[in-house]
Short mmCIF file of C-alpha atoms and ligand atoms in Angstrom, two decimals:
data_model
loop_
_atom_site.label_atom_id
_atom_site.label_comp_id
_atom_site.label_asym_id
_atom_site.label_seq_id
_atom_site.Cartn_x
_atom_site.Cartn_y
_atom_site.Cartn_z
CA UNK Z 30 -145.61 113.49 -147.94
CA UNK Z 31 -146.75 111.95 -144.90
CA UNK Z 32 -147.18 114.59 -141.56
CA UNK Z 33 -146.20 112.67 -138.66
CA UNK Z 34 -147.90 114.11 -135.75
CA UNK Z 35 -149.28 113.07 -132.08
CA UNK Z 36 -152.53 112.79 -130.47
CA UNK Z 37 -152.41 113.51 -126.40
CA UNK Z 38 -155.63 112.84 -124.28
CA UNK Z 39 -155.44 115.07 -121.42
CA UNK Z 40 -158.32 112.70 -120.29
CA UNK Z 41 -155.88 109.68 -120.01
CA UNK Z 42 -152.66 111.13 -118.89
CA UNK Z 43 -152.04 110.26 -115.31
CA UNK Z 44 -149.35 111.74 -114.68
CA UNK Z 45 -146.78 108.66 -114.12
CA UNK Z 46 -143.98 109.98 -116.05
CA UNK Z 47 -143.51 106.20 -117.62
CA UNK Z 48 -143.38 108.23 -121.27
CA UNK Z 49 -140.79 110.69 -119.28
CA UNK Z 50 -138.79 107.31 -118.55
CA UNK Z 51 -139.47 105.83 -122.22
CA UNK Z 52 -137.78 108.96 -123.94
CA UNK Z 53 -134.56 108.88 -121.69
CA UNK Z 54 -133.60 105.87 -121.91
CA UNK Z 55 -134.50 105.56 -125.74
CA UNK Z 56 -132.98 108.64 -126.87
CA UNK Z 57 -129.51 108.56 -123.97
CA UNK Z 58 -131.08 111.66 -122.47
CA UNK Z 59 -128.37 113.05 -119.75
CA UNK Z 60 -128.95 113.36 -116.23
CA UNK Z 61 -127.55 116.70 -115.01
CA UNK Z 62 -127.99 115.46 -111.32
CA UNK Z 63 -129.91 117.96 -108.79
CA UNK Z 64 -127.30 120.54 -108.04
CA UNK Z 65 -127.85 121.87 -112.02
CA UNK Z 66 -131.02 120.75 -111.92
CA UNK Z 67 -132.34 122.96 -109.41
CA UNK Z 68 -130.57 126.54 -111.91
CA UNK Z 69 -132.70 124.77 -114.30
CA UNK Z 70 -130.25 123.40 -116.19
CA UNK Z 71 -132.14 119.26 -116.48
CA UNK Z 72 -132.61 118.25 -120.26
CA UNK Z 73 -135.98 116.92 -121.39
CA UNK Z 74 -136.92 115.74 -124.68
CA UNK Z 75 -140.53 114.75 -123.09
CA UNK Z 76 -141.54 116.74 -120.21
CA UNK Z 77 -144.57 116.68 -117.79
CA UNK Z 78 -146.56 119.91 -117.04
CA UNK Z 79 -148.66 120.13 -114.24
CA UNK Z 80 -151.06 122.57 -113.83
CA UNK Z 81 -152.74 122.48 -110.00
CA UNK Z 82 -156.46 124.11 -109.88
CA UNK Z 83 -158.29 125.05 -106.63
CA UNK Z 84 -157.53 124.93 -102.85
CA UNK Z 85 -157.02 121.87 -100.51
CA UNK Z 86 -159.08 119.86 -100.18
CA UNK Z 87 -160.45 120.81 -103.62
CA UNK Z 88 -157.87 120.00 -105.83
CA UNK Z 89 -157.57 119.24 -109.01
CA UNK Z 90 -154.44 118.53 -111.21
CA UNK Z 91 -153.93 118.35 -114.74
CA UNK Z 92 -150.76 116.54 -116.25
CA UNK Z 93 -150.06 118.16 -119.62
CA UNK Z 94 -147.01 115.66 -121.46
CA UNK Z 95 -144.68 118.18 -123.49
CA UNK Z 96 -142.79 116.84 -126.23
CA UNK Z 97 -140.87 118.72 -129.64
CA UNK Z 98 -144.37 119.78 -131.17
CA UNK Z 99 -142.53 119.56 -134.58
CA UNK Z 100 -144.07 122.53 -136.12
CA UNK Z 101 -145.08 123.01 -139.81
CA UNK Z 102 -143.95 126.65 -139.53
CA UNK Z 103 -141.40 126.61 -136.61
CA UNK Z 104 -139.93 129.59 -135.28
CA UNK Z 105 -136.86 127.74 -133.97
CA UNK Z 106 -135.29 127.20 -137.19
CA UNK Z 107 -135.39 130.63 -139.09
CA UNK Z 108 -133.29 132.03 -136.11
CA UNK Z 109 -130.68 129.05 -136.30
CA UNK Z 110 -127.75 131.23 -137.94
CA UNK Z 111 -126.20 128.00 -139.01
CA UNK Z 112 -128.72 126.06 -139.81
CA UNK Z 113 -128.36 123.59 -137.10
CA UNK Z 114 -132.02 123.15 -136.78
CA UNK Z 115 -134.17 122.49 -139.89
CA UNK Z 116 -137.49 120.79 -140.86
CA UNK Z 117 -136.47 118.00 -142.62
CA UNK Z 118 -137.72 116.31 -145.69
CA UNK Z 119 -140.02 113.70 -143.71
CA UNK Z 120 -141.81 117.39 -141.94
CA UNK Z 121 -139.66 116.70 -138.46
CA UNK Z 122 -137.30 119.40 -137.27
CA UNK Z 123 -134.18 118.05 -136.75
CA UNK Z 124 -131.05 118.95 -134.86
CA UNK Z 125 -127.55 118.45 -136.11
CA UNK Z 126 -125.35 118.89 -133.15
CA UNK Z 127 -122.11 119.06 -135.00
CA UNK Z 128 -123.41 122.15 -136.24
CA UNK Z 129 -125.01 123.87 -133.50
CA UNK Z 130 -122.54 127.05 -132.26
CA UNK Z 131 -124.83 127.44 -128.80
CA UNK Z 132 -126.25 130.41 -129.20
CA UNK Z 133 -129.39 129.21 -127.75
CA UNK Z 134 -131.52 131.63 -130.44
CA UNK Z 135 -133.64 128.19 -131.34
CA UNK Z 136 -134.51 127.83 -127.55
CA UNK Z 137 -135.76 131.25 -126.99
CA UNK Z 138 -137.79 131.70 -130.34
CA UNK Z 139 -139.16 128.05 -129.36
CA UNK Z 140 -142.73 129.52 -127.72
CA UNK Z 141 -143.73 125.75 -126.05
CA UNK Z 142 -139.79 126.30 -124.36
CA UNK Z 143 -138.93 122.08 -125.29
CA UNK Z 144 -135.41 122.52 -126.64
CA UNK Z 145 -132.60 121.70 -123.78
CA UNK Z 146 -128.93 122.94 -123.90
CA UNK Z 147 -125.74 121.12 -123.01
CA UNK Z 148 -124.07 123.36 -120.05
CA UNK Z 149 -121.82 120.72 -119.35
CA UNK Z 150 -120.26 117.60 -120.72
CA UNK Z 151 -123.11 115.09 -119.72
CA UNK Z 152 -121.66 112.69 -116.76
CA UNK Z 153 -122.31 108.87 -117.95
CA UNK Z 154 -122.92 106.57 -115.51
CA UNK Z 155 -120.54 103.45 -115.43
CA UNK Z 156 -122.59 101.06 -116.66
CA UNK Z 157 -124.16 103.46 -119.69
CA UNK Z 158 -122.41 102.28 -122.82
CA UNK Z 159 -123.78 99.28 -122.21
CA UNK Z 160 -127.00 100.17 -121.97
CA UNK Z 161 -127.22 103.24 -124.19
CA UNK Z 162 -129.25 103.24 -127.61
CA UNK Z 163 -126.85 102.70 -129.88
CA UNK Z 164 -128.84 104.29 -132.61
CA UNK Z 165 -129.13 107.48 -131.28
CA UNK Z 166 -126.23 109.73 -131.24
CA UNK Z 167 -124.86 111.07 -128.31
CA UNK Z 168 -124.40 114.72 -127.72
CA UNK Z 169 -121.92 116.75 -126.14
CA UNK Z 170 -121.18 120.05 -124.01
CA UNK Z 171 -122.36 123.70 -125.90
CA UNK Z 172 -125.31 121.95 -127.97
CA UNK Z 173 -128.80 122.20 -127.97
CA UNK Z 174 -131.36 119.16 -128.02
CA UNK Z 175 -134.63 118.13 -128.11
CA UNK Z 176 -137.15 115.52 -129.24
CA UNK Z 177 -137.04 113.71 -132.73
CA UNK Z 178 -140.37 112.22 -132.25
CA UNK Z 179 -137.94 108.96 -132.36
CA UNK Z 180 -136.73 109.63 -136.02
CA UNK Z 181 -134.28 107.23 -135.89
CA UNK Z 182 -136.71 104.28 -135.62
CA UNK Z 183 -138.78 106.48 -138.82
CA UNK Z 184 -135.62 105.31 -140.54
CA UNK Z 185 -135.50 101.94 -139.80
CA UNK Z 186 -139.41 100.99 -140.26
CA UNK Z 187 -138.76 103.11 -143.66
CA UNK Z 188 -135.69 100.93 -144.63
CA UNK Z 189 -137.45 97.68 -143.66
CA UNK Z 190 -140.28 98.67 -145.84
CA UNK Z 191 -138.62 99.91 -148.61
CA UNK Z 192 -136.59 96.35 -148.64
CA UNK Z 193 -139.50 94.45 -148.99
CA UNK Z 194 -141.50 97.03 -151.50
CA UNK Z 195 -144.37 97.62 -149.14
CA UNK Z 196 -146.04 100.26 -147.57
CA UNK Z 197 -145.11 100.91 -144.02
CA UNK Z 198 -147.77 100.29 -141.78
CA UNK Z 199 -148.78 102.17 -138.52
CA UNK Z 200 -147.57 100.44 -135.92
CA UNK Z 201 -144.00 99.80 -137.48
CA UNK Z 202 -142.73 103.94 -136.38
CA UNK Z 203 -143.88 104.58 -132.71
CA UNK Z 204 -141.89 106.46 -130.39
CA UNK Z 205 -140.97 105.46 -127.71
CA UNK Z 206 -143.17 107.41 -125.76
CA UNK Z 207 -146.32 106.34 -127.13
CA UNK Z 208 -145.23 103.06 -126.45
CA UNK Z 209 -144.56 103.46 -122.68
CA UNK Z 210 -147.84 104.85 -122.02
CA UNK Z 211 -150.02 102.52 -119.95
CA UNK Z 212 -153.34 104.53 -120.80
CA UNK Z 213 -152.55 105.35 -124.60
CA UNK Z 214 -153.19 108.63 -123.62
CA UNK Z 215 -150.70 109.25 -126.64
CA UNK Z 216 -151.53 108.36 -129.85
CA UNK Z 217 -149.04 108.82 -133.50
CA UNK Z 218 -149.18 108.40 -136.64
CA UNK Z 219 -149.48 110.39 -140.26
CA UNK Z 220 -152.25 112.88 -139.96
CA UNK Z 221 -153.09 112.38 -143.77
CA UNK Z 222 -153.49 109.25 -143.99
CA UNK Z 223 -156.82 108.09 -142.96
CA UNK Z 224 -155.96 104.38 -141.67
CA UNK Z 225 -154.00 106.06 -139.38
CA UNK Z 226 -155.67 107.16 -135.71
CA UNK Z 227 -154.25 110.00 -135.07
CA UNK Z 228 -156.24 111.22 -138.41
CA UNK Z 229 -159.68 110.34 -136.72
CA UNK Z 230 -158.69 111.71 -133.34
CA UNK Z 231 -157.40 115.31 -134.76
CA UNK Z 232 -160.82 116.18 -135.79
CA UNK Z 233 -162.35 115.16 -132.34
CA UNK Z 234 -164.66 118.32 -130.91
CA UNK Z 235 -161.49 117.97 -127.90
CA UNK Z 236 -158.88 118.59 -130.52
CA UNK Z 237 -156.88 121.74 -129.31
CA UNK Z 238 -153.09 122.97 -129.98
CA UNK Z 239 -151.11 125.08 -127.91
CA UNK Z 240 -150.54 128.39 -129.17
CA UNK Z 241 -152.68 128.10 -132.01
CA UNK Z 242 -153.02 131.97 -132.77
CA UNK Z 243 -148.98 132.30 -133.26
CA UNK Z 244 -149.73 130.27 -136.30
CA UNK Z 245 -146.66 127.32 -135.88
CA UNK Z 246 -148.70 125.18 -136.87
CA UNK Z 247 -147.66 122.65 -134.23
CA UNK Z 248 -147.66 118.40 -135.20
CA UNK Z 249 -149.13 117.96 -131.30
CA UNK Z 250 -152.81 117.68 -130.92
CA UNK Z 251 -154.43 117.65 -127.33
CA UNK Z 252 -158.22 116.39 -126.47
CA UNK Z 253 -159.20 118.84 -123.91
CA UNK Z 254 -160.28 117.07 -120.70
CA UNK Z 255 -164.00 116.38 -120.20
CA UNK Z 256 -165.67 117.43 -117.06
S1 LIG K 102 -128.23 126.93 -130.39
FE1 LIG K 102 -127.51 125.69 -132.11
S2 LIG K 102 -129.37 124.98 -133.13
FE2 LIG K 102 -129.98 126.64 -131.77
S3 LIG K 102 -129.93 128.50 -133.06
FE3 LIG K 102 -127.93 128.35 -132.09
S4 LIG K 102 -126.68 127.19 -133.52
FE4 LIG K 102 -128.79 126.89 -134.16
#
């Protein structure tokens, strides 16, 4: 079985938020507008964490891109009392939101704090049907979401592949996020497979995960920063 997992170079991450951008629009992420925003209430599935080091004028900032870290032992989903969370067969852990009561267990066992809640039926914007991703469902008030690492296009590359009796290659499942990212600062693939980058880069001397002594096993890598 494959383990699809992510590579982040805290090296090349700027900052821009073009990955933050990427992820809405690909996965019809809600605005909740400032007012909500601001009882932090704003849904993510890719988030930006900056960390700010020193005094003015010597500053330093580090830009640390958060998304679902997909864990190979998540705490999220043995708390789910319906199973509305679950690591699926492909090693991603999934949402169904038909499912999900709201308790919000999932988001406070979640130690890297990347699942989002529905407080309110999410406003659409006038124009959004048309420009919404039609292959990514749509979720409504009471629910909790967070980042597939783009399953849905996992699907599709799989479905192509499988039609034409083939392995899938690399570049066919991206997300959308690695895609965005002007400095490929983020990097995916199947850690076990050795074409694959992400297998090389894992075992850099940088290679760090977050949390690594709660034993999640988290599917996010980072390369420290060198300096
Ligand atoms: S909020 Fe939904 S997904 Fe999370 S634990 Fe409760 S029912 Fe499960």
């Amino acid at each position: 079985m494959p383990s699809w997992g992510m590579v982040i170079d805290l090296n090349k991450c700027t900052g821009c938020g073009a990955c933050v951008s990427a992820c809405r629009s690909e996965n019809n992420v809600p605005n909740v507008g400032p007012e909500q925003s601001q009882f932090g209430r704003s849904i993510f599935w890719m988030d930006i964490m900056e960390i700010v080091e020193g005094e003015y004028p010597d500053v330093r900032v580090q830009y640390i891109p958060r998304p679902c870290f997909h864990c190979d032992r998540p705490p999220c989903t043995k708390v789910c009392p319906v199973r509305a969370t679950y690591l699926n067969e492909e090693g991603l852990v999934a949402q169904i939101y038909h499912r999900c009561i709201g308790c919000r267990y999932c988001m406070v066992a979640c130690p890297y704090t990347v699942k989002s809640f529905n407080w309110y039926e999410p406003e659409r914007l006038e124009d959004f049907l048309q420009f919404r991703n039609p292959d990514v469902s749509l979720r409504m008030k009471g629910v909790v979401e967070k980042c597939s690492f783009c399953s849905h296009r996992l699907q599709k590359a799989r479905e192509q592949s499988e039609f034409e009796s083939r392995d899938m290659e690399e570049a066919e499942y991206q997300p959308a996020c690695v895609e965005a990212c002007p400095t490929s600062a983020i990097v995916f693939g199947d850690f076990e497979n050795e074409k694959h980058t992400v297998s090389r880069l894992r075992k850099s001397y940088r290679a760090f995960r977050m949390h690594e002594d709660l034993g999640t096993e988290p599917k996010v890598v980072y390369l420290s920063r060198e300096d």
